[in-house]
Amino acid sequence: MAKELLRMDHITKTFPGVKALDNVNLTVEEGEIHALVGENGAGKSTLMNVLSGIYPYGTYEGDIIYNGEVCKFQKIKDSEEKGIVIIHQELALVPQMSIGENMFLGNERGKKNAINWNETYGEADKYLKMVGLSESSRVLIKDIGTGKQQLVEIAKALAKHAKLLILDEPTSSLNETDSRALLDLMLEFKKQGMTMIIISHKLNEVVYVADKITVIRDGSTVETLDCHSMEIDESRIIRGMVGRELTNRFPKREGVKLGDINMEVANWTVYHPLYAERKVVDNVSLNVRKGEVVGIYGLMGAGRTELAMSIFGKSYGADITGTLKINGKEIELKDPREAIDAKLAYVTEDRKGNGLVLSNPIRVNTSLANMKGVSEKGIIDKDKEYAVAVEYQGKLKTKAPTVEQNVGNLSGGNQQKVLLAKWMFTDPDILILDEPTRGIDVGAKYEIYCIINDLAKAGKSVIMISSEMPEILGMSDRIYIMNEGKFVGELNAEEASQEKIMANILQAGKGE
């Protein structure tokens, strides 16, 4: 019988006005991969923050028993000394520092206030090899991709002698290839005896790696499923998460009539803003009609975000050439303000970094892109701003006690709704949605899909960039396939399939 490594008994955690955890129980055995699933706001990350000491002993009720010992962690360093290491969804790496420097930041190698750089880089290279990363530890973080940065985070955890590794949404920013490689690495660590807890909204990945799955709903433990003693599929997990069957993951769009072409981009080419010789978008042409949802699919680094941002008032790129037409009229958008005035909106994939001001309330964030709509003679009318925020909170069913709630305190799904509200308040005719459901659960995804359908029904044009192929297939009327800066295929919804999309990408790769 496997040894119990961790038990969290009757954990209750309250924030002002909300009980985030209500008598939660979790048991993890040595050498297993234990998945923690639930909707956004269910309490998964809060529970792990309790375990790791981010929320210190005394700020919650209940007990943490680790390796047979009752633990009262006061800070994250305390849990790390016991071998409990957490890797957060937002990577905690300094881009301008080397891999080695990042790996031992706060855990430096050396003595008497002097860092031993030979030891630092030697140790770092050893751990990088363990996670299958061939880069030198002297390479800067900014010069490697997101997938490799995630591996650096894991190597950093191993350097802290992790015995219990907690991974919070480890694949949310990765493409399918990098995601599968990371999951296979977890299975390899499991063979070596490491214990892991994974939080993920990608249920197919949970089914692939987990030995057990604990479901949390509304701050309480619902059930723990043993993947070895019963047949577990995604629909079974969803039933536990949302408390009901979710028979159709993508709502049907009804009553939509496609209108005229609303936006047309022709022969669009964009160069990298720093490396002048590097072409990131190469002679791309696309169009979108009123009432149409057009998907853009491609692997990480295909140039999708660069394309979207360059169209949105040249907010990315250098030496941009090509033509842009809105409602049949050629137009040049020199900056994001001109794009907004032309009824174009861009919903960024990075809601926390570029989309929202987390320290400000919903009220302020909702009006950020359209200050004219809530001001008179340059002075903001706070009553009007409040009324607008309440209106969109109701329209999008954003869960928050009040629009004065700081956005940083909302779940990912509700933050995404505030970001959508911010752009819907500009009354755009064309919306570019970049990874609109990244890092949010199936229930919140469904609500976002309904909002997208409502926008199309209202005659808006929607361009949706997504790394999730089922989402692209389930929501798009037409799909452009992008690879290495070029469009390599275009499929109508009726003919599109995962196989055809990947065949286009692979065929393009062979032609290089």
Short mmCIF file of C-alpha atoms in Angstrom, two decimals:
data_model
loop_
_atom_site.label_atom_id
_atom_site.label_comp_id
_atom_site.label_asym_id
_atom_site.label_seq_id
_atom_site.Cartn_x
_atom_site.Cartn_y
_atom_site.Cartn_z
CA MET A 1 0.00 0.00 0.00
CA ALA A 2 1.30 3.43 -0.97
CA LYS A 3 2.46 5.76 1.78
CA GLU A 4 0.48 8.92 2.45
CA LEU A 5 2.72 11.93 1.80
CA LEU A 6 0.28 14.81 2.28
CA ARG A 7 -3.04 15.30 4.03
CA MET A 8 -4.88 18.58 4.18
CA ASP A 9 -7.70 18.34 6.73
CA HIS A 10 -10.74 20.65 6.94
CA ILE A 11 -9.02 23.62 5.30
CA THR A 12 -11.14 26.78 5.44
CA LYS A 13 -9.93 30.12 4.09
CA THR A 14 -11.93 33.34 4.14
CA PHE A 15 -11.26 36.63 2.37
CA PRO A 16 -13.29 39.78 3.08
CA GLY A 17 -16.83 39.00 1.95
CA VAL A 18 -16.11 35.56 0.50
CA LYS A 19 -15.32 32.05 1.79
CA ALA A 20 -12.76 30.77 -0.75
CA LEU A 21 -12.30 27.34 0.88
CA ASP A 22 -14.91 25.60 2.98
CA ASN A 23 -13.75 22.50 4.86
CA VAL A 24 -11.61 21.14 2.00
CA ASN A 25 -9.87 17.77 2.36
CA LEU A 26 -7.06 16.45 0.16
CA THR A 27 -4.90 13.33 0.47
CA VAL A 28 -1.90 12.70 -1.79
CA GLU A 29 0.09 9.47 -1.78
CA GLU A 30 3.81 9.19 -2.35
CA GLY A 31 4.83 8.75 -5.99
CA GLU A 32 1.48 9.67 -7.58
CA ILE A 33 0.34 12.42 -9.91
CA HIS A 34 -2.73 13.94 -8.28
CA ALA A 35 -4.85 16.33 -10.35
CA LEU A 36 -6.86 19.16 -8.84
CA VAL A 37 -9.73 20.32 -11.06
CA GLY A 38 -12.63 22.74 -10.76
CA GLU A 39 -14.11 25.84 -12.32
CA ASN A 40 -12.36 29.20 -12.03
CA GLY A 41 -12.89 30.50 -8.52
CA ALA A 42 -13.45 26.98 -7.14
CA GLY A 43 -10.47 27.41 -4.80
CA LYS A 44 -7.74 25.24 -6.37
CA SER A 45 -4.95 27.83 -6.42
CA THR A 46 -6.03 29.14 -2.99
CA LEU A 47 -5.63 25.62 -1.56
CA MET A 48 -2.12 25.33 -3.04
CA ASN A 49 -1.22 28.79 -1.71
CA VAL A 50 -2.24 27.57 1.75
CA LEU A 51 -0.08 24.45 1.32
CA SER A 52 2.99 26.37 0.13
CA GLY A 53 2.87 29.04 2.87
CA ILE A 54 1.90 31.93 0.61
CA TYR A 55 -1.11 32.16 2.94
CA PRO A 56 0.67 31.59 6.29
CA TYR A 57 -0.48 29.48 9.20
CA GLY A 58 -3.02 31.42 11.21
CA THR A 59 -4.74 32.95 8.18
CA TYR A 60 -6.73 29.72 7.57
CA GLU A 61 -8.36 26.98 9.61
CA GLY A 62 -7.46 23.28 9.40
CA ASP A 63 -4.27 21.20 9.36
CA ILE A 64 -1.50 20.35 6.91
CA ILE A 65 0.13 16.99 7.63
CA TYR A 66 3.19 16.39 5.44
CA ASN A 67 5.32 13.26 5.82
CA GLY A 68 3.51 12.52 9.09
CA GLU A 69 4.32 15.93 10.58
CA VAL A 70 1.88 18.78 11.25
CA CYS A 71 3.25 21.79 9.34
CA LYS A 72 2.68 25.45 10.18
CA PHE A 73 4.34 27.25 7.27
CA GLN A 74 4.76 30.99 7.73
CA LYS A 75 6.30 31.69 4.32
CA ILE A 76 7.06 29.95 1.05
CA LYS A 77 10.68 29.33 2.12
CA ASP A 78 9.39 27.12 4.95
CA SER A 79 7.54 24.78 2.58
CA GLU A 80 10.45 24.70 0.12
CA GLU A 81 12.79 23.55 2.89
CA LYS A 82 10.49 20.53 3.28
CA GLY A 83 10.66 19.83 -0.47
CA ILE A 84 7.26 21.33 -1.43
CA VAL A 85 7.82 23.50 -4.50
CA ILE A 86 5.09 25.31 -6.46
CA ILE A 87 5.36 26.47 -10.09
CA HIS A 88 2.77 29.15 -10.73
CA GLN A 89 0.81 29.70 -13.94
CA GLU A 90 2.59 33.02 -14.54
CA LEU A 91 6.25 32.13 -14.95
CA ALA A 92 8.44 33.87 -12.35
CA LEU A 93 11.52 34.41 -14.51
CA VAL A 94 13.55 37.56 -15.16
CA PRO A 95 13.90 37.91 -18.98
CA GLN A 96 17.18 39.90 -18.93
CA MET A 97 18.96 37.37 -16.70
CA SER A 98 20.50 34.06 -17.75
CA ILE A 99 18.87 30.67 -17.22
CA GLY A 100 21.41 29.85 -14.50
CA GLU A 101 20.90 33.15 -12.68
CA ASN A 102 17.14 32.59 -12.71
CA MET A 103 17.42 29.03 -11.47
CA PHE A 104 19.31 30.02 -8.33
CA LEU A 105 17.74 33.43 -7.68
CA GLY A 106 17.18 33.50 -3.92
CA ASN A 107 18.94 30.14 -3.69
CA GLU A 108 22.42 31.31 -4.72
CA ARG A 109 25.49 29.07 -4.87
CA GLY A 110 28.56 30.38 -3.02
CA LYS A 111 29.57 31.65 0.40
CA LYS A 112 30.41 34.84 2.29
CA ASN A 113 28.25 37.02 0.06
CA ALA A 114 30.14 35.90 -3.06
CA ILE A 115 28.41 33.92 -5.78
CA ASN A 116 30.34 30.97 -7.19
CA TRP A 117 29.48 31.31 -10.88
CA ASN A 118 31.21 28.11 -11.95
CA GLU A 119 29.15 26.14 -9.44
CA THR A 120 25.99 28.07 -10.40
CA TYR A 121 26.25 27.32 -14.11
CA GLY A 122 27.58 23.79 -13.57
CA GLU A 123 24.65 22.89 -11.29
CA ALA A 124 22.17 24.62 -13.62
CA ASP A 125 23.40 22.63 -16.64
CA LYS A 126 23.00 19.41 -14.65
CA TYR A 127 19.33 20.15 -13.86
CA LEU A 128 18.62 21.40 -17.39
CA LYS A 129 19.84 18.04 -18.68
CA MET A 130 17.40 16.31 -16.30
CA VAL A 131 14.43 18.11 -17.89
CA GLY A 132 15.71 17.50 -21.42
CA LEU A 133 16.77 21.07 -22.21
CA SER A 134 19.93 21.34 -24.31
CA GLU A 135 20.39 25.14 -23.96
CA SER A 136 23.40 26.45 -22.07
CA SER A 137 22.50 27.88 -18.67
CA ARG A 138 24.30 31.07 -19.75
CA VAL A 139 21.61 31.85 -22.37
CA LEU A 140 19.25 34.72 -21.46
CA ILE A 141 15.62 33.81 -20.65
CA LYS A 142 14.34 36.32 -23.23
CA ASP A 143 16.10 34.34 -25.97
CA ILE A 144 14.21 31.07 -25.40
CA GLY A 145 10.56 30.24 -26.10
CA THR A 146 7.72 29.79 -23.60
CA GLY A 147 7.91 25.98 -23.70
CA LYS A 148 11.58 26.05 -22.76
CA GLN A 149 10.94 28.65 -20.06
CA GLN A 150 8.45 26.24 -18.49
CA LEU A 151 11.18 23.57 -18.43
CA VAL A 152 13.52 26.08 -16.76
CA GLU A 153 10.90 26.55 -14.02
CA ILE A 154 10.84 22.78 -13.48
CA ALA A 155 14.65 22.60 -13.44
CA LYS A 156 14.59 25.45 -10.90
CA ALA A 157 12.21 23.39 -8.73
CA LEU A 158 14.46 20.32 -8.99
CA ALA A 159 17.41 22.46 -7.86
CA LYS A 160 15.42 23.09 -4.66
CA HIS A 161 15.29 19.29 -4.15
CA ALA A 162 11.53 19.07 -4.70
CA LYS A 163 9.81 16.01 -3.25
CA LEU A 164 6.29 17.32 -3.90
CA LEU A 165 6.05 19.38 -7.09
CA ILE A 166 2.92 21.52 -7.61
CA LEU A 167 2.26 22.62 -11.20
CA ASP A 168 -0.45 25.27 -11.64
CA GLU A 169 -1.70 25.26 -15.27
CA PRO A 170 1.74 24.21 -16.59
CA THR A 171 0.63 23.92 -20.23
CA SER A 172 -1.67 26.96 -20.51
CA SER A 173 0.82 28.86 -22.70
CA LEU A 174 2.20 25.86 -24.61
CA ASN A 175 1.36 24.39 -27.98
CA GLU A 176 0.22 20.77 -28.27
CA THR A 177 3.72 19.40 -28.97
CA ASP A 178 5.34 21.18 -26.01
CA SER A 179 2.38 20.28 -23.77
CA ARG A 180 2.69 16.57 -24.54
CA ALA A 181 6.47 16.70 -23.99
CA LEU A 182 5.91 18.30 -20.57
CA LEU A 183 3.30 15.70 -19.59
CA ASP A 184 5.63 12.89 -20.65
CA LEU A 185 8.36 14.48 -18.52
CA MET A 186 5.97 14.39 -15.54
CA LEU A 187 5.36 10.68 -16.14
CA GLU A 188 9.13 10.13 -16.26
CA PHE A 189 9.55 11.96 -12.92
CA LYS A 190 6.80 9.78 -11.47
CA LYS A 191 8.79 6.65 -12.45
CA GLN A 192 11.69 8.13 -10.47
CA GLY A 193 9.46 8.42 -7.39
CA MET A 194 8.50 12.10 -7.45
CA THR A 195 5.05 13.13 -6.22
CA MET A 196 3.18 15.82 -8.15
CA ILE A 197 -0.01 17.85 -7.92
CA ILE A 198 -1.23 19.32 -11.21
CA ILE A 199 -3.92 21.97 -11.61
CA SER A 200 -5.24 22.10 -15.17
CA HIS A 201 -8.31 23.11 -17.17
CA LYS A 202 -7.18 20.86 -20.04
CA LEU A 203 -9.07 17.78 -19.03
CA ASN A 204 -7.62 15.57 -21.78
CA GLU A 205 -4.20 16.22 -20.22
CA VAL A 206 -5.52 15.42 -16.74
CA VAL A 207 -6.85 12.08 -17.98
CA TYR A 208 -3.47 11.40 -19.65
CA VAL A 209 -1.25 11.85 -16.57
CA ALA A 210 -3.31 11.61 -13.36
CA ASP A 211 -3.51 8.68 -10.96
CA LYS A 212 -6.19 10.42 -8.92
CA ILE A 213 -8.37 13.47 -9.53
CA THR A 214 -9.86 15.62 -6.77
CA VAL A 215 -12.74 17.83 -7.84
CA ILE A 216 -13.37 21.13 -6.03
CA ARG A 217 -16.58 23.09 -6.55
CA ASP A 218 -17.47 26.42 -4.91
CA GLY A 219 -14.67 26.06 -2.36
CA SER A 220 -15.59 22.55 -1.23
CA THR A 221 -14.30 19.07 -2.03
CA VAL A 222 -16.80 17.21 -4.21
CA GLU A 223 -15.05 13.87 -4.82
CA THR A 224 -11.77 12.13 -5.51
CA LEU A 225 -11.69 9.84 -8.56
CA ASP A 226 -9.25 6.93 -8.80
CA CYS A 227 -8.20 6.65 -12.43
CA HIS A 228 -6.92 3.09 -11.98
CA SER A 229 -10.06 1.58 -10.46
CA MET A 230 -12.64 3.27 -12.72
CA GLU A 231 -12.98 4.48 -16.31
CA ILE A 232 -12.56 8.26 -16.26
CA ASP A 233 -13.24 10.51 -19.25
CA GLU A 234 -13.64 14.27 -19.68
CA SER A 235 -17.44 14.21 -19.42
CA ARG A 236 -17.23 12.42 -16.05
CA ILE A 237 -14.86 15.09 -14.69
CA ILE A 238 -17.02 17.92 -16.06
CA ARG A 239 -20.07 16.50 -14.29
CA GLY A 240 -18.22 16.77 -10.98
CA MET A 241 -16.92 20.27 -11.74
CA VAL A 242 -20.17 21.92 -12.83
CA GLY A 243 -22.66 19.63 -11.07
CA ARG A 244 -24.41 18.66 -14.28
CA GLU A 245 -23.83 17.09 -17.68
CA LEU A 246 -22.39 19.47 -20.24
CA THR A 247 -23.58 17.74 -23.37
CA ASN A 248 -22.48 20.34 -25.89
CA ARG A 249 -19.18 22.12 -25.29
CA PHE A 250 -19.91 24.66 -28.05
CA PRO A 251 -23.26 26.48 -28.25
CA LYS A 252 -25.02 26.50 -31.61
CA ARG A 253 -25.15 29.84 -33.37
CA GLU A 254 -28.65 30.47 -34.60
CA GLY A 255 -30.22 33.31 -36.57
CA VAL A 256 -26.92 34.55 -38.00
CA LYS A 257 -26.84 35.82 -41.57
CA LEU A 258 -23.45 36.57 -43.05
CA GLY A 259 -23.26 40.06 -44.51
CA ASP A 260 -20.75 41.90 -46.67
CA ILE A 261 -17.01 41.77 -46.12
CA ASN A 262 -16.29 44.05 -43.20
CA MET A 263 -12.51 43.92 -43.12
CA GLU A 264 -9.99 42.84 -45.72
CA VAL A 265 -6.22 42.52 -45.35
CA ALA A 266 -4.10 41.96 -48.48
CA ASN A 267 -0.41 41.10 -48.92
CA TRP A 268 0.32 41.95 -45.28
CA THR A 269 3.99 41.67 -44.31
CA VAL A 270 5.52 42.50 -40.92
CA TYR A 271 9.14 42.48 -39.74
CA HIS A 272 10.38 41.93 -36.19
CA PRO A 273 10.72 45.24 -34.27
CA LEU A 274 14.27 44.40 -33.05
CA TYR A 275 15.67 42.01 -35.68
CA ALA A 276 15.12 43.99 -38.88
CA GLU A 277 15.87 41.05 -41.20
CA ARG A 278 13.36 38.69 -39.54
CA LYS A 279 9.97 38.46 -41.28
CA VAL A 280 7.27 37.43 -38.77
CA VAL A 281 4.24 37.84 -41.07
CA ASP A 282 4.81 36.98 -44.71
CA ASN A 283 2.41 38.23 -47.42
CA VAL A 284 -0.80 37.28 -45.59
CA SER A 285 -4.29 38.01 -46.97
CA LEU A 286 -7.58 37.51 -45.12
CA ASN A 287 -11.15 38.79 -44.91
CA VAL A 288 -14.05 38.59 -42.49
CA ARG A 289 -17.75 39.23 -43.09
CA LYS A 290 -20.36 40.82 -40.85
CA GLY A 291 -21.79 38.14 -38.56
CA GLU A 292 -18.90 35.76 -39.23
CA VAL A 293 -16.51 34.07 -36.79
CA VAL A 294 -13.19 33.44 -38.53
CA GLY A 295 -10.66 31.26 -36.73
CA ILE A 296 -6.88 31.50 -37.06
CA TYR A 297 -5.06 28.35 -35.98
CA GLY A 298 -1.34 27.69 -35.87
CA LEU A 299 1.34 26.25 -33.66
CA MET A 300 3.20 28.46 -31.18
CA GLY A 301 5.39 30.97 -33.02
CA ALA A 302 3.33 30.83 -36.22
CA GLY A 303 2.87 34.64 -36.14
CA ARG A 304 -0.83 34.83 -35.23
CA THR A 305 -0.51 37.38 -32.40
CA GLU A 306 2.02 39.41 -34.40
CA LEU A 307 -0.47 39.55 -37.29
CA ALA A 308 -3.34 40.62 -35.04
CA MET A 309 -1.35 43.32 -33.22
CA SER A 310 0.11 44.72 -36.44
CA ILE A 311 -3.41 45.12 -37.87
CA PHE A 312 -4.55 46.80 -34.65
CA GLY A 313 -2.95 50.18 -35.22
CA LYS A 314 0.55 48.82 -35.85
CA SER A 315 0.90 47.98 -32.15
CA TYR A 316 3.53 45.40 -33.08
CA GLY A 317 6.19 45.14 -35.77
CA ALA A 318 8.32 47.23 -38.09
CA ASP A 319 8.30 47.95 -41.82
CA ILE A 320 4.64 46.89 -42.14
CA THR A 321 3.39 46.71 -45.73
CA GLY A 322 0.13 45.66 -47.36
CA THR A 323 -3.38 47.08 -47.55
CA LEU A 324 -6.16 47.16 -44.99
CA LYS A 325 -9.75 47.86 -46.00
CA ILE A 326 -12.68 48.41 -43.63
CA ASN A 327 -16.14 48.46 -45.26
CA GLY A 328 -14.47 48.51 -48.68
CA LYS A 329 -12.44 51.64 -47.94
CA GLU A 330 -8.65 51.46 -47.76
CA ILE A 331 -7.44 52.81 -44.45
CA GLU A 332 -4.15 53.23 -42.61
CA LEU A 333 -4.24 52.84 -38.84
CA LYS A 334 -1.12 54.42 -37.38
CA ASP A 335 -1.81 53.61 -33.71
CA PRO A 336 -4.30 51.79 -31.45
CA ARG A 337 -6.38 54.96 -30.94
CA GLU A 338 -6.98 55.21 -34.69
CA ALA A 339 -7.88 51.49 -34.71
CA ILE A 340 -10.44 52.01 -31.93
CA ASP A 341 -11.89 55.01 -33.78
CA ALA A 342 -12.21 52.78 -36.87
CA LYS A 343 -14.38 50.40 -34.79
CA LEU A 344 -11.68 47.76 -34.43
CA ALA A 345 -10.92 46.03 -31.11
CA TYR A 346 -8.10 43.69 -30.08
CA VAL A 347 -8.62 41.49 -27.00
CA THR A 348 -5.07 40.53 -25.97
CA GLU A 349 -4.04 36.99 -25.00
CA ASP A 350 -2.22 38.44 -21.95
CA ARG A 351 -5.12 39.75 -19.88
CA LYS A 352 -3.03 40.21 -16.74
CA GLY A 353 -0.02 41.87 -18.37
CA ASN A 354 -1.50 43.96 -21.18
CA GLY A 355 -5.28 43.75 -20.93
CA LEU A 356 -6.30 44.80 -17.42
CA VAL A 357 -5.07 46.91 -14.52
CA LEU A 358 -5.34 44.29 -11.76
CA SER A 359 -5.01 46.79 -8.92
CA ASN A 360 -8.03 48.77 -10.21
CA PRO A 361 -11.72 47.91 -9.86
CA ILE A 362 -14.04 46.51 -12.53
CA ARG A 363 -15.55 50.00 -12.90
CA VAL A 364 -12.25 51.58 -14.00
CA ASN A 365 -11.19 48.67 -16.23
CA THR A 366 -14.49 48.63 -18.12
CA SER A 367 -14.06 52.19 -19.38
CA LEU A 368 -10.29 52.10 -20.04
CA ALA A 369 -10.53 51.91 -23.85
CA ASN A 370 -13.38 54.43 -24.12
CA MET A 371 -12.81 57.22 -21.63
CA LYS A 372 -14.80 59.60 -23.85
CA GLY A 373 -17.87 57.45 -23.17
CA VAL A 374 -17.80 58.26 -19.44
CA SER A 375 -16.40 61.79 -19.37
CA GLU A 376 -17.37 65.33 -20.19
CA LYS A 377 -14.87 68.09 -21.00
CA GLY A 378 -12.04 65.76 -19.95
CA ILE A 379 -13.53 64.99 -16.52
CA ILE A 380 -14.65 61.43 -15.73
CA ASP A 381 -18.24 61.12 -14.55
CA LYS A 382 -17.85 58.36 -11.92
CA ASP A 383 -21.59 57.79 -11.70
CA LYS A 384 -21.75 57.16 -15.44
CA GLU A 385 -18.64 54.97 -15.24
CA TYR A 386 -20.29 52.97 -12.44
CA ALA A 387 -23.53 52.59 -14.42
CA VAL A 388 -21.64 51.37 -17.52
CA ALA A 389 -19.70 48.81 -15.47
CA VAL A 390 -22.91 47.52 -13.84
CA GLU A 391 -24.57 47.27 -17.27
CA TYR A 392 -21.76 45.11 -18.68
CA GLN A 393 -21.50 43.07 -15.49
CA GLY A 394 -25.15 42.14 -16.06
CA LYS A 395 -24.75 41.53 -19.81
CA LEU A 396 -21.75 39.23 -19.40
CA LYS A 397 -22.85 37.70 -16.06
CA THR A 398 -19.56 38.63 -14.40
CA LYS A 399 -19.47 37.18 -10.88
CA ALA A 400 -18.40 39.87 -8.42
CA PRO A 401 -20.08 41.35 -5.33
CA THR A 402 -19.72 44.87 -6.78
CA VAL A 403 -18.05 46.68 -9.69
CA GLU A 404 -15.77 48.26 -7.07
CA GLN A 405 -14.09 44.85 -6.66
CA ASN A 406 -10.45 44.89 -7.80
CA VAL A 407 -9.99 42.85 -10.98
CA GLY A 408 -6.97 41.10 -9.46
CA ASN A 409 -9.31 39.41 -6.96
CA LEU A 410 -11.51 37.85 -9.67
CA SER A 411 -11.18 34.36 -11.15
CA GLY A 412 -9.63 34.00 -14.61
CA GLY A 413 -13.00 33.56 -16.29
CA ASN A 414 -14.41 36.70 -14.72
CA GLN A 415 -11.26 38.68 -15.56
CA GLN A 416 -11.76 37.59 -19.17
CA LYS A 417 -15.34 38.90 -19.07
CA VAL A 418 -14.13 42.29 -17.77
CA LEU A 419 -11.60 42.38 -20.62
CA LEU A 420 -14.38 41.65 -23.13
CA ALA A 421 -16.58 44.31 -21.51
CA LYS A 422 -13.77 46.86 -21.85
CA TRP A 423 -13.70 46.34 -25.62
CA MET A 424 -17.45 45.88 -26.11
CA PHE A 425 -17.91 49.33 -24.53
CA THR A 426 -15.96 50.81 -27.47
CA ASP A 427 -18.84 49.52 -29.68
CA PRO A 428 -16.55 47.85 -32.25
CA ASP A 429 -17.68 46.39 -35.57
CA ILE A 430 -14.68 44.04 -35.75
CA LEU A 431 -13.22 42.16 -32.78
CA ILE A 432 -9.95 40.26 -32.84
CA LEU A 433 -9.98 37.81 -29.91
CA ASP A 434 -6.53 36.41 -29.11
CA GLU A 435 -6.80 33.19 -27.05
CA PRO A 436 -10.11 34.35 -25.48
CA THR A 437 -10.49 31.29 -23.22
CA ARG A 438 -6.88 30.67 -22.17
CA GLY A 439 -6.60 29.46 -18.59
CA ILE A 440 -10.33 29.34 -17.85
CA ASP A 441 -12.57 26.36 -17.06
CA VAL A 442 -15.16 24.61 -19.21
CA GLY A 443 -18.14 26.38 -17.62
CA ALA A 444 -16.62 29.85 -18.09
CA LYS A 445 -15.51 28.88 -21.62
CA TYR A 446 -19.09 28.05 -22.55
CA GLU A 447 -20.21 31.47 -21.33
CA ILE A 448 -17.48 33.19 -23.40
CA TYR A 449 -18.57 31.16 -26.46
CA CYS A 450 -22.15 32.37 -25.94
CA ILE A 451 -20.89 35.98 -25.83
CA ILE A 452 -18.97 35.42 -29.10
CA ASN A 453 -22.12 34.01 -30.72
CA ASP A 454 -24.17 36.98 -29.50
CA LEU A 455 -21.61 39.37 -31.04
CA ALA A 456 -21.87 37.55 -34.38
CA LYS A 457 -25.66 37.58 -34.16
CA ALA A 458 -25.51 41.36 -33.67
CA GLY A 459 -23.66 41.62 -37.00
CA LYS A 460 -20.16 42.04 -35.57
CA SER A 461 -17.18 40.44 -37.31
CA VAL A 462 -15.08 38.21 -35.07
CA ILE A 463 -11.56 36.92 -35.70
CA MET A 464 -10.61 34.31 -33.10
CA ILE A 465 -7.05 33.13 -32.55
CA SER A 466 -6.81 29.91 -30.55
CA SER A 467 -4.26 27.18 -29.82
CA GLU A 468 -7.07 24.76 -28.93
CA MET A 469 -8.11 22.91 -32.05
CA PRO A 470 -11.51 21.72 -30.72
CA GLU A 471 -12.34 25.37 -29.94
CA ILE A 472 -11.37 26.53 -33.43
CA LEU A 473 -13.43 23.73 -35.01
CA GLY A 474 -16.38 24.23 -32.68
CA MET A 475 -16.70 28.01 -33.04
CA SER A 476 -15.49 29.04 -36.52
CA ASP A 477 -17.41 29.54 -39.77
CA ARG A 478 -14.09 29.59 -41.60
CA ILE A 479 -10.52 28.77 -40.54
CA TYR A 480 -7.21 30.18 -41.71
CA ILE A 481 -4.22 27.95 -40.95
CA MET A 482 -0.95 29.73 -40.22
CA ASN A 483 2.59 28.38 -40.18
CA GLU A 484 5.88 30.28 -39.92
CA GLY A 485 4.31 33.63 -40.73
CA LYS A 486 2.27 32.46 -43.75
CA PHE A 487 -1.28 31.28 -44.31
CA VAL A 488 -0.93 27.72 -45.56
CA GLY A 489 -4.60 26.79 -45.82
CA GLU A 490 -8.20 27.97 -45.55
CA LEU A 491 -11.11 25.67 -44.67
CA ASN A 492 -14.86 26.15 -44.30
CA ALA A 493 -16.45 24.78 -41.12
CA GLU A 494 -18.15 21.94 -43.01
CA GLU A 495 -14.89 20.55 -44.42
CA ALA A 496 -12.57 21.32 -41.49
CA SER A 497 -11.16 18.58 -39.25
CA GLN A 498 -8.14 18.15 -36.97
CA GLU A 499 -6.52 15.90 -39.56
CA LYS A 500 -6.95 18.42 -42.41
CA ILE A 501 -5.62 21.31 -40.31
CA MET A 502 -2.50 19.39 -39.25
CA ALA A 503 -2.00 18.09 -42.81
CA ASN A 504 -1.85 21.71 -44.04
CA ILE A 505 0.74 22.61 -41.40
CA LEU A 506 2.89 19.52 -41.98
CA GLN A 507 2.71 19.86 -45.75
CA ALA A 508 3.84 23.48 -45.50
CA GLY A 509 6.74 22.41 -43.30
CA LYS A 510 7.89 19.87 -45.91
CA GLY A 511 7.80 22.52 -48.61
CA GLU A 512 10.35 24.74 -46.86
#
